[in-house]
Coordinates of C-alpha atoms in Angstrom, one line a residue:
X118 CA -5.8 2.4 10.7
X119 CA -8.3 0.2 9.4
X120 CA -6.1 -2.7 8.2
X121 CA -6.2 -4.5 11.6
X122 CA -10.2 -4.6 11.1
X123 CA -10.0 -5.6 7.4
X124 CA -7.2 -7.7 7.7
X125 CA -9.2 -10.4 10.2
X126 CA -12.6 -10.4 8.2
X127 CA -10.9 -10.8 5.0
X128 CA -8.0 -13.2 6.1
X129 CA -10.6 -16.0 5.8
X130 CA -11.7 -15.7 2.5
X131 CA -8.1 -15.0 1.0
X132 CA -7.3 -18.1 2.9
X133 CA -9.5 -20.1 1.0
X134 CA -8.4 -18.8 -2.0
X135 CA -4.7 -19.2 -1.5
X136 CA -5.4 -22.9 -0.9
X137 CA -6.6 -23.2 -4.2
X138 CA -3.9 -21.3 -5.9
X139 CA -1.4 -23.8 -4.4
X140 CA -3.2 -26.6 -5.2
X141 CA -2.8 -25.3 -8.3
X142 CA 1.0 -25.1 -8.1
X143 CA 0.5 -20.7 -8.3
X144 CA 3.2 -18.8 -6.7
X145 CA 3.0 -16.2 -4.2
X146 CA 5.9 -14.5 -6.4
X147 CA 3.3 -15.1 -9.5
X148 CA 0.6 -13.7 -7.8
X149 CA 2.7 -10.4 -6.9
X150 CA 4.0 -9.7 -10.0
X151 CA 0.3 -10.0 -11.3
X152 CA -0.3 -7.6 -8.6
X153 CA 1.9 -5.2 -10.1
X154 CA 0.6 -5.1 -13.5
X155 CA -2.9 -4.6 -12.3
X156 CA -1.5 -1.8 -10.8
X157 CA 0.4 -0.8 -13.3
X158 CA -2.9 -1.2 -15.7
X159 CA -4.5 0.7 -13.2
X160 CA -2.4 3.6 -13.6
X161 CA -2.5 3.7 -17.7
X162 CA -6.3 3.3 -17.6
X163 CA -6.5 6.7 -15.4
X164 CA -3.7 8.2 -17.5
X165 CA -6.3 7.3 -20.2
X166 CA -9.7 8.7 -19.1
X167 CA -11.4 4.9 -18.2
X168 CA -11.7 5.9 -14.4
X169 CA -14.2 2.9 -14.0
X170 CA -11.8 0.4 -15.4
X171 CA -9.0 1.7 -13.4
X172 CA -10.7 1.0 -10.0
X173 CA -11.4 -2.2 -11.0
X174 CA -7.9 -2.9 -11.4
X175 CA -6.9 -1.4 -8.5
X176 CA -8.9 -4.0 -6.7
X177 CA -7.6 -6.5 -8.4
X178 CA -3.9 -5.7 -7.4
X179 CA -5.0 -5.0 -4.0
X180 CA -7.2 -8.5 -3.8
X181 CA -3.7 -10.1 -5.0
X182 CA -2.0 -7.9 -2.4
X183 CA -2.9 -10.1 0.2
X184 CA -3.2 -13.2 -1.8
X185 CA 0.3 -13.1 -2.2
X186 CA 0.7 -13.1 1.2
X187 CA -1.7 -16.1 1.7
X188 CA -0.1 -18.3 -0.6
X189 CA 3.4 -17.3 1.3
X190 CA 2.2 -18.9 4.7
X191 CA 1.2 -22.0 2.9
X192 CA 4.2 -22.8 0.9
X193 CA 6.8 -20.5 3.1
X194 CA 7.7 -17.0 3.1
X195 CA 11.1 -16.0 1.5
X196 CA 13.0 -12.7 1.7
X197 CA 12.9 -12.7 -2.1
X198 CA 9.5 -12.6 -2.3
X199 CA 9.1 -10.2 0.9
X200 CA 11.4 -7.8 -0.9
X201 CA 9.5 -7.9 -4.4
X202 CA 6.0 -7.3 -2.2
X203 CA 7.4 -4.0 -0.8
X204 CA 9.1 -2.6 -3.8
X205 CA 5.9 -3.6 -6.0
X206 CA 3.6 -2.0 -3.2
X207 CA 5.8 0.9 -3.9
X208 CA 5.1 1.4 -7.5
X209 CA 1.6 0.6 -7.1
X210 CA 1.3 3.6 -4.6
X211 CA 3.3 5.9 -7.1
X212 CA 1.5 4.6 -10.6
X213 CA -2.1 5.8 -9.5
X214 CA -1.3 9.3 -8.5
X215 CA 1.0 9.4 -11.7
X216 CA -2.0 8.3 -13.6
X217 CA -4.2 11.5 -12.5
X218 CA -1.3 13.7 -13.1
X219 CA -0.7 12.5 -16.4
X220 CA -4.7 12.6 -17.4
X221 CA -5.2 16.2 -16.7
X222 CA -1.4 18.1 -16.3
X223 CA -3.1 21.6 -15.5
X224 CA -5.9 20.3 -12.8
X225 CA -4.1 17.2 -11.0
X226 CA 0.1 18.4 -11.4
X227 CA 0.9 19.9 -8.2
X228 CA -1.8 18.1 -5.9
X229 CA -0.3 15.0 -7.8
X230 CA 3.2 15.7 -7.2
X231 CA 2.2 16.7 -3.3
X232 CA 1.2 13.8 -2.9
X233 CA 4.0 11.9 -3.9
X234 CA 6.2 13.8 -2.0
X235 CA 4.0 12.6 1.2
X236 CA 4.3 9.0 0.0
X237 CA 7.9 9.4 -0.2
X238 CA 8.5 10.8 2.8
X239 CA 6.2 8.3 4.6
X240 CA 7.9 5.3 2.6
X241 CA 11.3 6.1 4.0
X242 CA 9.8 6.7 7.6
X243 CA 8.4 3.0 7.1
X244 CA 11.8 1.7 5.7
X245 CA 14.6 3.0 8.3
X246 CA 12.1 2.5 11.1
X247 CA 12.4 -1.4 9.6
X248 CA 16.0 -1.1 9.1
X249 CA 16.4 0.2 12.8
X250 CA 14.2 -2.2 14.2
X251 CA 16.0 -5.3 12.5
X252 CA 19.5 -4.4 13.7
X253 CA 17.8 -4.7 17.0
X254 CA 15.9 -7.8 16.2
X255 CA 12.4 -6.4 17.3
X256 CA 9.4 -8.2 16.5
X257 CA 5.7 -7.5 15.8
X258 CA 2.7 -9.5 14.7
X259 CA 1.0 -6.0 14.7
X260 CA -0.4 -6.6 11.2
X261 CA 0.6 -10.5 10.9
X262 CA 3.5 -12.5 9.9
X263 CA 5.6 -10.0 7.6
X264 CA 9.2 -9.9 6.3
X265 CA 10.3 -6.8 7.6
X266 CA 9.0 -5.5 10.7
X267 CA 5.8 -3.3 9.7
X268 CA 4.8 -0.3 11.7
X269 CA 1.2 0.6 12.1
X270 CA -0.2 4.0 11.0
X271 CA -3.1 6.5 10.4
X272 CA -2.8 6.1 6.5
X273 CA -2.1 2.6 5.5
X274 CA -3.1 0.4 2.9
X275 CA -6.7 0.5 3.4
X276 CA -7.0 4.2 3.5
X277 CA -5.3 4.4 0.3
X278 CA -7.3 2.1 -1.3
X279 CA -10.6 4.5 -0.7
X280 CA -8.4 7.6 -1.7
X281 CA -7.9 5.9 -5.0
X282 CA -11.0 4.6 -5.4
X283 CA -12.9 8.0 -4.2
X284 CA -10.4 9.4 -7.0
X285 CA -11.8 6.9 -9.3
X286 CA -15.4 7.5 -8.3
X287 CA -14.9 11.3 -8.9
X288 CA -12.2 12.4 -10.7
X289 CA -12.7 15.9 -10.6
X290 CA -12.1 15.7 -6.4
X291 CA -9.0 14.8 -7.2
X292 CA -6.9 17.7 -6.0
X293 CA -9.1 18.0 -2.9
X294 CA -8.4 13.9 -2.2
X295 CA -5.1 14.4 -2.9
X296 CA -4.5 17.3 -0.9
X297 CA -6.3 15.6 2.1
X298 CA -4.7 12.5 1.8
X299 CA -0.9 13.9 1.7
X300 CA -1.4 16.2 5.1
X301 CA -2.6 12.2 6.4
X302 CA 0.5 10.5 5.1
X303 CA 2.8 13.1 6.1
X304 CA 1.0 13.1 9.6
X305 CA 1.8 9.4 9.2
X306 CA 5.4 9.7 9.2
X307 CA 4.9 12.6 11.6
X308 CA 3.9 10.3 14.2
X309 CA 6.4 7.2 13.2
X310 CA 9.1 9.7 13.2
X311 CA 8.4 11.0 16.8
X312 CA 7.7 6.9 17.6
X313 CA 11.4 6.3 16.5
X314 CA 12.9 8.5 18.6
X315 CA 11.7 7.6 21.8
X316 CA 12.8 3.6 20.6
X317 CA 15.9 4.2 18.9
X318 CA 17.5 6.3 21.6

């Protein structure tokens, strides 16, 4: 919901940054995979206790998030690299909630493994609408240039980011956020379900 607002006060400064990155002969595939282990980092540091550190890599995978996508339009996009940005995006969404889970079994477990299931169900809503929408060669620049066609939500990147990082900030919320942020998600897919059947008739 609030990507579109982010996405043009922010696509300046990544810009800039991406030119660099080229100039230094970085890869958008680089920069993705660094994404992931941020992410992945992110996820072992909450698993760990070190709730501080673990927001600070999540920004750091999320900053990279949309560098990678940067450094794409510069050099050229490719549906390898599209494909690895999705799947990685995946994980990242999995690892933090798996983090909290595994830091506290008793408190986070079934608030962590309802929100999973939301993600889940929400990530194969996104997927098959994409699927669907390609066999009919439909288009959108809804959230920019992308390699699959993206459909807009309530929860999208930027609203997990401040889950996770509200998480971060207090980690004893955590079932509460989680809680709040699945019924989102699963409204999410709610919605792109409902979308789907009034285009894919």
């Amino acid at each position: 919901m609030i990507d579109g607002w982010g996405k043009r006060r922010l696509e300046p400064v990544l810009a800039a940054l991406a030119a660099r990155l080229a100039a230094a002969g970085v890869s958008p595939n680089a920069v993705t995979v660094l994404s992931l282990l941020a992410g992945l980092g992110a996820g072992a540091a909450i698993a760990t206790g070190h709730f501080w550190v673990g927001l600070a890599l999540i920004v750091l995978s999320r900053l990279g998030d949309g560098l990678d996508g940067a450094l794409a339009r510069i050099g050229g996009n490719t549906d390898f690299g599209g494909y690895i940005d999705i799947v990685f995006d995946f994980a990242y969404y999995g690892v933090i909630p798996l983090g909290f889970v595994l830091y506290d079994p008793g408190a986070n477990g079934v608030a962590g493994a309802f929100l999973l299931f939301a993600f889940y169900v929400n990530g194969a809503s996104f997927l098959a609408y994409a699927a669907l929408a390609e066999k009919r060669r439909m288009k959108t620049l809804e959230r920019g240039e992308k390699s699959f066609f993206f459909t807009t939500g309530l929860a999208e990147a930027g609203e997990t980011l401040i889950a996770f990082a509200l998480a971060c900030l207090f980690p004893g919320w955590f079932p509460l956020i989680a809680y709040v942020f699945a019924a989102i998600t699963l409204y999410t897919a709610a919605a792109r379900v409902v979308l789907a059947g009034k285009v894919f008739r």
